[in-house]
Backbone as CSV, one residue per row, in Angstrom:
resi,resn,N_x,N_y,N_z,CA_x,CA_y,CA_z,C_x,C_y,C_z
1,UNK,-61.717,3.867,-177.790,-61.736,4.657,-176.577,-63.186,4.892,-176.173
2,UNK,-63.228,4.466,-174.806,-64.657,4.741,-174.566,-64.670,6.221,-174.418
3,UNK,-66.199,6.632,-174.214,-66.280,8.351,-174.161,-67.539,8.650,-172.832
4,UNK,-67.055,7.444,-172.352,-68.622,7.427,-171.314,-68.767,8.892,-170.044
5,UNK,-67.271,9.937,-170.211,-67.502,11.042,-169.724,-68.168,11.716,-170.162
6,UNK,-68.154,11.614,-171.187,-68.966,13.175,-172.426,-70.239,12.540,-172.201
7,UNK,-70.875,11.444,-172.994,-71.799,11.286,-172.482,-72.760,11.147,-171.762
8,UNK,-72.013,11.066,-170.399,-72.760,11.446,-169.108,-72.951,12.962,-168.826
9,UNK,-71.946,13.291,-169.381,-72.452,15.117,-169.529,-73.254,15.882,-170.460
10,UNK,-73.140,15.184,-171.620,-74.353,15.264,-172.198,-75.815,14.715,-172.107
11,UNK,-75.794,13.713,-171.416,-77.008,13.542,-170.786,-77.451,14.919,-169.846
12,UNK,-76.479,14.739,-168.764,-76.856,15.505,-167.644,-77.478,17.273,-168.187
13,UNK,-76.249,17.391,-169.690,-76.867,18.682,-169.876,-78.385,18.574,-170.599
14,UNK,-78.301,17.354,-171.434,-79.790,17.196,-172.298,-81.072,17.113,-171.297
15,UNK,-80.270,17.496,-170.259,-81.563,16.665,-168.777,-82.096,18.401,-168.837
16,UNK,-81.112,18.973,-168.165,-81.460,19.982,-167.483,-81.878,21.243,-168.937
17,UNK,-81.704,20.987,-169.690,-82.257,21.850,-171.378,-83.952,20.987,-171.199
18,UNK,-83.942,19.928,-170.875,-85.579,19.652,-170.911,-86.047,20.198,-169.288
19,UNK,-85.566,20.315,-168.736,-86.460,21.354,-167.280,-86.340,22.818,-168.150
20,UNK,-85.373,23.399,-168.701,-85.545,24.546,-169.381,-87.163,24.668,-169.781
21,UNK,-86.727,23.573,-171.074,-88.197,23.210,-171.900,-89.355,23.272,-171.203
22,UNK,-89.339,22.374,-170.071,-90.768,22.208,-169.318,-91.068,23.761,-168.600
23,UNK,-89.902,23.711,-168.088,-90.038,26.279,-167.683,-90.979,26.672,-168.910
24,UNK,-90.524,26.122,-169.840,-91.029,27.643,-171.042,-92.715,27.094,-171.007
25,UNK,-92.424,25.567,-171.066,-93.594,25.365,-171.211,-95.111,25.607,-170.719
26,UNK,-94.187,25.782,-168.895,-95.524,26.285,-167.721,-95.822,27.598,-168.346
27,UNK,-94.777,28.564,-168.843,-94.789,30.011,-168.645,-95.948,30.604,-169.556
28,UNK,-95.740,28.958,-170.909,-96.998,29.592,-171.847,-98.293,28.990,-171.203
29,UNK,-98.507,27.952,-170.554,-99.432,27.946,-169.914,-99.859,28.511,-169.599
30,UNK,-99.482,29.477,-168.345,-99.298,30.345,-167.421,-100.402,31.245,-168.091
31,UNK,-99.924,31.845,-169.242,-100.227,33.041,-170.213,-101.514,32.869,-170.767
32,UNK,-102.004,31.620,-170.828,-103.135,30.847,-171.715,-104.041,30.538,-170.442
33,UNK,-103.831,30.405,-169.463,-104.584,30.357,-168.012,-104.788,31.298,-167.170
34,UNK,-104.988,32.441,-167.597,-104.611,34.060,-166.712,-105.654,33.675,-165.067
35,UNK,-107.012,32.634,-165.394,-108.055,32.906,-164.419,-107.041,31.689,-162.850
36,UNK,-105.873,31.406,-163.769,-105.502,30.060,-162.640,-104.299,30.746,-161.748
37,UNK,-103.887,32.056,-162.201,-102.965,33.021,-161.984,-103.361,34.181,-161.638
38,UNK,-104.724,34.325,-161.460,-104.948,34.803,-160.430,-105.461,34.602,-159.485
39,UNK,-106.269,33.214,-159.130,-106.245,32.478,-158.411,-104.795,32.365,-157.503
40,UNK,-103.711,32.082,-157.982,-102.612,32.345,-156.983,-102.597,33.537,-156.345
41,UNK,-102.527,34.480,-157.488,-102.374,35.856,-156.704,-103.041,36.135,-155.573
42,UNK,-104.031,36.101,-156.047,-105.207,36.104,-154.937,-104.800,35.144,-153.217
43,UNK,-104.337,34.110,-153.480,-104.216,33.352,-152.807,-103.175,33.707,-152.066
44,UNK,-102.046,34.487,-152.777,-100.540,34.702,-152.618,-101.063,35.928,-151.171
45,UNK,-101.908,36.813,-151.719,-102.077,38.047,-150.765,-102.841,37.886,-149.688
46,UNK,-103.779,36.900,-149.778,-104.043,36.319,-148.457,-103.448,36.157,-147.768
47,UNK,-102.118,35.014,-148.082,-101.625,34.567,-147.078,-99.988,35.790,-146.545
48,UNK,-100.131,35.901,-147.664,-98.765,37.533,-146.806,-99.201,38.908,-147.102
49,UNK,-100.151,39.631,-146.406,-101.178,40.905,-146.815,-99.741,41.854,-146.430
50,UNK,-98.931,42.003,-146.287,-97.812,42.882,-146.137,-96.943,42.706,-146.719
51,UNK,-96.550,41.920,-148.049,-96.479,41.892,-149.325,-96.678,42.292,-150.548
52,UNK,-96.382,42.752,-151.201,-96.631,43.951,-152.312,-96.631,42.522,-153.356
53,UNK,-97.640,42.304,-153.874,-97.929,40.441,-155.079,-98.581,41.808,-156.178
54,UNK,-97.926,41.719,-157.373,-98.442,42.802,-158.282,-99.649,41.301,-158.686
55,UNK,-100.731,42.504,-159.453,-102.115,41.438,-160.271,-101.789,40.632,-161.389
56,UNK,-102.390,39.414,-161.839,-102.159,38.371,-162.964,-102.126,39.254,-164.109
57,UNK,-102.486,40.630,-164.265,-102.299,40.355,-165.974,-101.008,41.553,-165.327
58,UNK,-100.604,42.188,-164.486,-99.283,42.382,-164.832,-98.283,41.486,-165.015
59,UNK,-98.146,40.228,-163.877,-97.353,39.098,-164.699,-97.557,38.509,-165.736
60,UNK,-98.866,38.634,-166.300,-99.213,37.860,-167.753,-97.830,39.016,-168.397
61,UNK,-98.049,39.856,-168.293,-97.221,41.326,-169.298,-96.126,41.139,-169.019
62,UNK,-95.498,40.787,-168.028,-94.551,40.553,-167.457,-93.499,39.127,-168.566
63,UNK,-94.379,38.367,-168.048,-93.611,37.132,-168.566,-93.193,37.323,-170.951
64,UNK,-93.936,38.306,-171.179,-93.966,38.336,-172.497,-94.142,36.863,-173.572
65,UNK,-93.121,36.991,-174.777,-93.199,35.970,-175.039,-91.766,35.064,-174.615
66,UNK,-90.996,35.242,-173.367,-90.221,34.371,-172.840,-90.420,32.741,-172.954
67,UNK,-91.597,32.974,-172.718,-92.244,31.575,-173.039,-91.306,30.813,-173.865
68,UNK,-91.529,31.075,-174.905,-92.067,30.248,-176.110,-90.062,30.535,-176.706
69,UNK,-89.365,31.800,-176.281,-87.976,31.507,-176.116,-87.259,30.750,-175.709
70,UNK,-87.693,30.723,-174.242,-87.550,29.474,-173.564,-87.259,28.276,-174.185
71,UNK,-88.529,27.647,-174.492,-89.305,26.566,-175.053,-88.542,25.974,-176.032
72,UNK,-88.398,26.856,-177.570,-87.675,26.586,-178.535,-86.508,26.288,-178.171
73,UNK,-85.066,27.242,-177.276,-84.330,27.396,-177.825,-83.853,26.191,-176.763
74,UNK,-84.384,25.387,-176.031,-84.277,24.618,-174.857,-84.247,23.240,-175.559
75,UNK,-85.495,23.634,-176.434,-85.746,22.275,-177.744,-84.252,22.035,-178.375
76,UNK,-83.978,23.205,-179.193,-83.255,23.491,-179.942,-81.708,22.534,-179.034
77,UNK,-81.488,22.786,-178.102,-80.585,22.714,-177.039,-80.265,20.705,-176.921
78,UNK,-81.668,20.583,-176.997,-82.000,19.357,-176.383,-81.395,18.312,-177.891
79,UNK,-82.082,18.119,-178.885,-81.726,17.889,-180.008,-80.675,17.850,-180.217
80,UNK,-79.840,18.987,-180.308,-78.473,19.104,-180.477,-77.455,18.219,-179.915
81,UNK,-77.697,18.499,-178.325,-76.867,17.390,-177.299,-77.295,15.762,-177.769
82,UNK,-78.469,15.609,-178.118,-78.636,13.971,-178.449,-77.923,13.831,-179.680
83,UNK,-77.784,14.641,-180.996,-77.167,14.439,-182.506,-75.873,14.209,-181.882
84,UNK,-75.190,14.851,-180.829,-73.825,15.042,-180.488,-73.422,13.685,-179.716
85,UNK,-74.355,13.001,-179.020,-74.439,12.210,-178.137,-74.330,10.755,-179.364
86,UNK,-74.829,10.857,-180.290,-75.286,9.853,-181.149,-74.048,9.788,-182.024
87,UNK,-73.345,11.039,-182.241,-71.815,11.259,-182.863,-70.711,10.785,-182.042
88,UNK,-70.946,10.652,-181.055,-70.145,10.500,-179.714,-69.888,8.974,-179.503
89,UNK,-70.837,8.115,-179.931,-71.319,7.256,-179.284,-70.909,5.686,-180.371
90,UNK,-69.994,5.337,-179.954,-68.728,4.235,-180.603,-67.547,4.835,-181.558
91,UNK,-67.699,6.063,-181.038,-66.176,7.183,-180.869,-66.316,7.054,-182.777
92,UNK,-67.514,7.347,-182.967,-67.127,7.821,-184.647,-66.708,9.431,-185.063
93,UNK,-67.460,10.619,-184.430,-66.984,11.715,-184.688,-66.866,11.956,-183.607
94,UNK,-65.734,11.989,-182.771,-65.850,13.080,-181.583,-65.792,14.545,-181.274
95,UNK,-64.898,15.154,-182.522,-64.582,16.563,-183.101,-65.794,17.401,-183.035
96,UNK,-66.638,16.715,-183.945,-67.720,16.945,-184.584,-68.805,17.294,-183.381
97,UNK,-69.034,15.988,-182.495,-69.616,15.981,-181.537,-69.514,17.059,-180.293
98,UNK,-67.821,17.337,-180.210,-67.362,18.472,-179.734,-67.473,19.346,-179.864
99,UNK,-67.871,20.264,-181.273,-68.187,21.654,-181.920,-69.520,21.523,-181.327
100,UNK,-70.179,20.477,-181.583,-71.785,20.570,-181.397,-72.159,21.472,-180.073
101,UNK,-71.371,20.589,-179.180,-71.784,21.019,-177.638,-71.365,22.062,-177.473
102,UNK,-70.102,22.621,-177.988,-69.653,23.877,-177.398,-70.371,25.013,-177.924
103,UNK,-70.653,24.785,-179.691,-71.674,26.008,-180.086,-72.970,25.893,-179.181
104,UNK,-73.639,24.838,-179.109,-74.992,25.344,-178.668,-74.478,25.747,-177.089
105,UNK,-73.895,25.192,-176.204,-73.306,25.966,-175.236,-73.220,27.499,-175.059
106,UNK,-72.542,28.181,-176.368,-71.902,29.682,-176.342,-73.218,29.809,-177.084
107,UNK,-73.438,29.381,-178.031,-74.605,30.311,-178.852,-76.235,30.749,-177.968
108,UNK,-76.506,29.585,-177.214,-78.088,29.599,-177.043,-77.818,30.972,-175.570
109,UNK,-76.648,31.038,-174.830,-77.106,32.340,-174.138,-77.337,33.671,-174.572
110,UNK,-76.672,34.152,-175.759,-77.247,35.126,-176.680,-78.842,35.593,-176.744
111,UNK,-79.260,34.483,-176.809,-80.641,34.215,-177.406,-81.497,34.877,-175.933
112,UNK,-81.891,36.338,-176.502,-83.071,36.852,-175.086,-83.402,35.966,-174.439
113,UNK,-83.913,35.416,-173.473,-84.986,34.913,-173.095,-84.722,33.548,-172.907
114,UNK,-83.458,33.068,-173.636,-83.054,31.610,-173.713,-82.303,31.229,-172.414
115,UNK,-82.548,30.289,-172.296,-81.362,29.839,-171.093,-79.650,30.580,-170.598
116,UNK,-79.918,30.518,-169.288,-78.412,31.281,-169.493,-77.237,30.534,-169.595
117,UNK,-76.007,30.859,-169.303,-74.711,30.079,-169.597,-74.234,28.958,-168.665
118,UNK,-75.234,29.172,-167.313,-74.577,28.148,-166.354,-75.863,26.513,-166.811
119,UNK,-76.762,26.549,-167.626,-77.611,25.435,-167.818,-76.532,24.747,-169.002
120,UNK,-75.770,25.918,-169.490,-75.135,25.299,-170.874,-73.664,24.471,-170.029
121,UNK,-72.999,24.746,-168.740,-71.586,24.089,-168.603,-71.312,23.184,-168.747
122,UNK,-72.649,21.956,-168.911,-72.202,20.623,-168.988,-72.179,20.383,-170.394
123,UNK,-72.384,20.729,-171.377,-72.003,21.010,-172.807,-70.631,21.300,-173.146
124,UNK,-70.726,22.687,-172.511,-68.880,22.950,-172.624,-68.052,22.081,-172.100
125,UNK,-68.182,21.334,-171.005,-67.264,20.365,-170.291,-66.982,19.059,-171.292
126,UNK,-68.522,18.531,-171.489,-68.145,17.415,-172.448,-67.865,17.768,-173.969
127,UNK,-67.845,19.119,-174.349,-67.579,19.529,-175.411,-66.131,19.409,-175.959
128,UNK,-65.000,20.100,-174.486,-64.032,20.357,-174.578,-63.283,18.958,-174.139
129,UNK,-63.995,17.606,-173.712,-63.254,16.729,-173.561,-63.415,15.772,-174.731
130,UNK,-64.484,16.147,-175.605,-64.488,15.334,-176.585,-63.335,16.370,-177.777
131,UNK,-63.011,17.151,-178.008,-62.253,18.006,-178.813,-60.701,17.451,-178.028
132,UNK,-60.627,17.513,-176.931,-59.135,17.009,-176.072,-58.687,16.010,-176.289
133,UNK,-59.458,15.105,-175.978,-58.939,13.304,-175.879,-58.402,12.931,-177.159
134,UNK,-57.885,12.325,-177.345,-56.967,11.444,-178.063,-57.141,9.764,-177.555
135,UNK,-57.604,9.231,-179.234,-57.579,8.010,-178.688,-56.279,7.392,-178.803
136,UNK,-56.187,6.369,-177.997,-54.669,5.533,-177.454,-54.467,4.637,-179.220
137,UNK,-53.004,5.307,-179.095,-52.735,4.591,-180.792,-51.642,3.141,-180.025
138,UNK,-52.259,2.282,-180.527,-51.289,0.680,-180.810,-50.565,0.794,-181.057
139,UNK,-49.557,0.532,-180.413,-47.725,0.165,-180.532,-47.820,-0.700,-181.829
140,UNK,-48.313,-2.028,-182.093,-48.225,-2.885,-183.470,-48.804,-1.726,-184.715
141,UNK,-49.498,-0.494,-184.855,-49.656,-0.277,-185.922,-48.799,1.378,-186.406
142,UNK,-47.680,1.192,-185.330,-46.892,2.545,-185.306,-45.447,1.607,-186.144
Protein backbone atom coordinates (compact mmCIF):
# COMPACT_ATOMS: atom_id res chain seq x y z
CA UNK A 1 0.00 0.00 0.00
CA UNK A 2 1.33 3.14 -0.98
CA UNK A 3 1.23 5.93 1.85
CA UNK A 4 2.03 8.86 -0.44
CA UNK A 5 -0.87 10.83 1.70
CA UNK A 6 0.92 10.79 4.99
CA UNK A 7 3.86 11.62 3.48
CA UNK A 8 2.92 14.55 1.79
CA UNK A 9 1.65 15.66 5.09
CA UNK A 10 4.44 15.04 6.70
CA UNK A 11 6.46 16.84 4.53
CA UNK A 12 4.14 19.73 4.45
CA UNK A 13 4.18 19.59 8.34
CA UNK A 14 8.21 19.04 8.46
CA UNK A 15 8.09 22.25 6.12
CA UNK A 16 6.26 24.50 8.19
CA UNK A 17 8.19 23.14 11.90
CA UNK A 18 11.37 24.48 9.85
CA UNK A 19 9.72 28.20 9.31
CA UNK A 20 8.95 27.61 13.12
CA UNK A 21 12.76 26.90 13.41
CA UNK A 22 13.90 29.75 11.21
CA UNK A 23 11.15 32.18 13.71
CA UNK A 24 13.13 31.07 16.71
CA UNK A 25 16.04 31.50 14.93
CA UNK A 26 15.57 35.41 13.83
CA UNK A 27 14.19 35.96 17.44
CA UNK A 28 17.68 34.91 18.87
CA UNK A 29 19.24 36.96 16.48
CA UNK A 30 17.10 39.61 17.13
CA UNK A 31 18.32 39.43 20.92
CA UNK A 32 22.13 39.19 19.95
CA UNK A 33 21.64 42.35 17.54
CA UNK A 34 19.78 44.85 19.94
CA UNK A 35 21.81 47.96 17.77
CA UNK A 36 19.84 46.42 14.38
CA UNK A 37 16.48 46.63 16.46
CA UNK A 38 16.72 49.64 17.14
CA UNK A 39 17.55 50.78 14.11
CA UNK A 40 13.97 49.53 13.16
CA UNK A 41 12.47 51.09 15.94
CA UNK A 42 13.79 54.08 15.23
CA UNK A 43 12.87 53.75 11.75
CA UNK A 44 9.37 52.28 12.72
CA UNK A 45 8.58 55.89 14.53
CA UNK A 46 9.60 57.88 11.86
CA UNK A 47 7.57 56.63 9.60
CA UNK A 48 4.14 56.39 11.89
CA UNK A 49 4.96 59.27 14.76
CA UNK A 50 1.25 58.58 15.99
CA UNK A 51 2.08 55.20 16.88
CA UNK A 52 2.98 54.15 20.24
CA UNK A 53 6.56 51.53 18.83
CA UNK A 54 7.75 50.68 22.56
CA UNK A 55 12.14 50.92 22.56
CA UNK A 56 14.52 47.80 21.46
CA UNK A 57 15.45 46.69 24.77
CA UNK A 58 11.78 46.55 25.80
CA UNK A 59 11.27 44.08 22.94
CA UNK A 60 14.68 42.57 23.60
CA UNK A 61 12.67 41.83 27.32
CA UNK A 62 9.88 41.16 25.62
CA UNK A 63 10.81 38.38 23.35
CA UNK A 64 12.63 36.44 26.51
CA UNK A 65 14.05 33.24 25.90
CA UNK A 66 11.11 32.27 23.31
CA UNK A 67 13.77 32.13 21.11
CA UNK A 68 15.58 29.37 21.67
CA UNK A 69 11.88 27.48 22.66
CA UNK A 70 10.96 28.08 19.56
CA UNK A 71 14.08 26.86 17.96
CA UNK A 72 14.47 23.54 19.86
CA UNK A 73 11.16 22.38 20.09
CA UNK A 74 10.59 23.17 16.15
CA UNK A 75 13.98 21.07 15.78
CA UNK A 76 12.64 18.62 17.96
CA UNK A 77 9.33 18.67 15.68
CA UNK A 78 11.27 18.51 12.53
CA UNK A 79 13.33 15.25 13.28
CA UNK A 80 10.53 13.52 14.50
CA UNK A 81 8.25 13.99 11.30
CA UNK A 82 11.39 12.79 9.10
CA UNK A 83 12.04 9.36 11.68
CA UNK A 84 8.16 9.00 11.03
CA UNK A 85 8.45 9.74 7.38
CA UNK A 86 11.40 7.19 7.06
CA UNK A 87 8.98 4.57 9.12
CA UNK A 88 6.34 5.39 6.74
CA UNK A 89 8.16 4.98 3.81
CA UNK A 90 7.74 1.24 1.96
CA UNK A 91 4.83 0.81 4.53
CA UNK A 92 7.24 -0.91 7.14
CA UNK A 93 5.84 0.65 10.42
CA UNK A 94 2.94 2.68 9.85
CA UNK A 95 1.50 2.39 13.58
CA UNK A 96 4.63 3.42 14.76
CA UNK A 97 4.98 6.20 12.32
CA UNK A 98 1.44 7.15 13.39
CA UNK A 99 2.11 7.53 17.26
CA UNK A 100 5.11 9.56 16.12
CA UNK A 101 3.12 12.30 14.45
CA UNK A 102 0.33 12.43 16.68
CA UNK A 103 2.56 12.72 19.96
CA UNK A 104 4.75 15.37 18.68
CA UNK A 105 1.50 16.97 17.31
CA UNK A 106 -0.33 16.99 21.00
CA UNK A 107 2.87 17.16 22.94
CA UNK A 108 5.02 20.15 21.41
CA UNK A 109 1.88 22.72 22.11
CA UNK A 110 2.31 22.28 25.83
CA UNK A 111 5.70 23.41 25.52
CA UNK A 112 5.63 27.57 26.50
CA UNK A 113 6.85 29.22 23.82
CA UNK A 114 6.70 26.23 21.36
CA UNK A 115 4.65 26.24 18.42
CA UNK A 116 1.01 26.20 18.71
CA UNK A 117 -1.51 23.41 17.70
CA UNK A 118 -2.57 24.70 14.31
CA UNK A 119 1.50 24.34 12.88
CA UNK A 120 1.06 20.73 14.40
CA UNK A 121 -2.51 19.64 12.09
CA UNK A 122 -0.66 18.25 9.40
CA UNK A 123 0.92 15.71 11.81
CA UNK A 124 -2.33 14.81 13.28
CA UNK A 125 -3.90 14.32 9.82
CA UNK A 126 -1.15 12.11 8.54
CA UNK A 127 -0.86 10.67 11.92
CA UNK A 128 -4.40 9.49 12.10
CA UNK A 129 -4.31 8.15 8.49
CA UNK A 130 -1.36 6.23 8.99
CA UNK A 131 -2.96 4.54 12.41
CA UNK A 132 -6.48 4.12 10.03
CA UNK A 133 -5.49 2.54 6.82
CA UNK A 134 -5.38 -0.92 6.42
CA UNK A 135 -3.43 -2.46 3.89
CA UNK A 136 -5.55 -4.42 1.10
CA UNK A 137 -5.15 -8.24 2.10
CA UNK A 138 -4.99 -10.80 -1.19
CA UNK A 139 -7.82 -12.95 -1.83
CA UNK A 140 -4.95 -15.96 -2.77
CA UNK A 141 -3.47 -15.65 0.77
CA UNK A 142 -6.94 -15.66 2.76
Amino acid sequence: MKRTAEIVLGIIGTVVYALSAAMGGFVIWLQNNPDFLEEITAQARADSPQMEIPDAQTLIDSLGSDGVVLLVASIIAVVAGIVAMILLKGNNRPKTAGIIFIATAVILPFIPGAPGIFVGIFYVIAGILALARKPKQDIATI
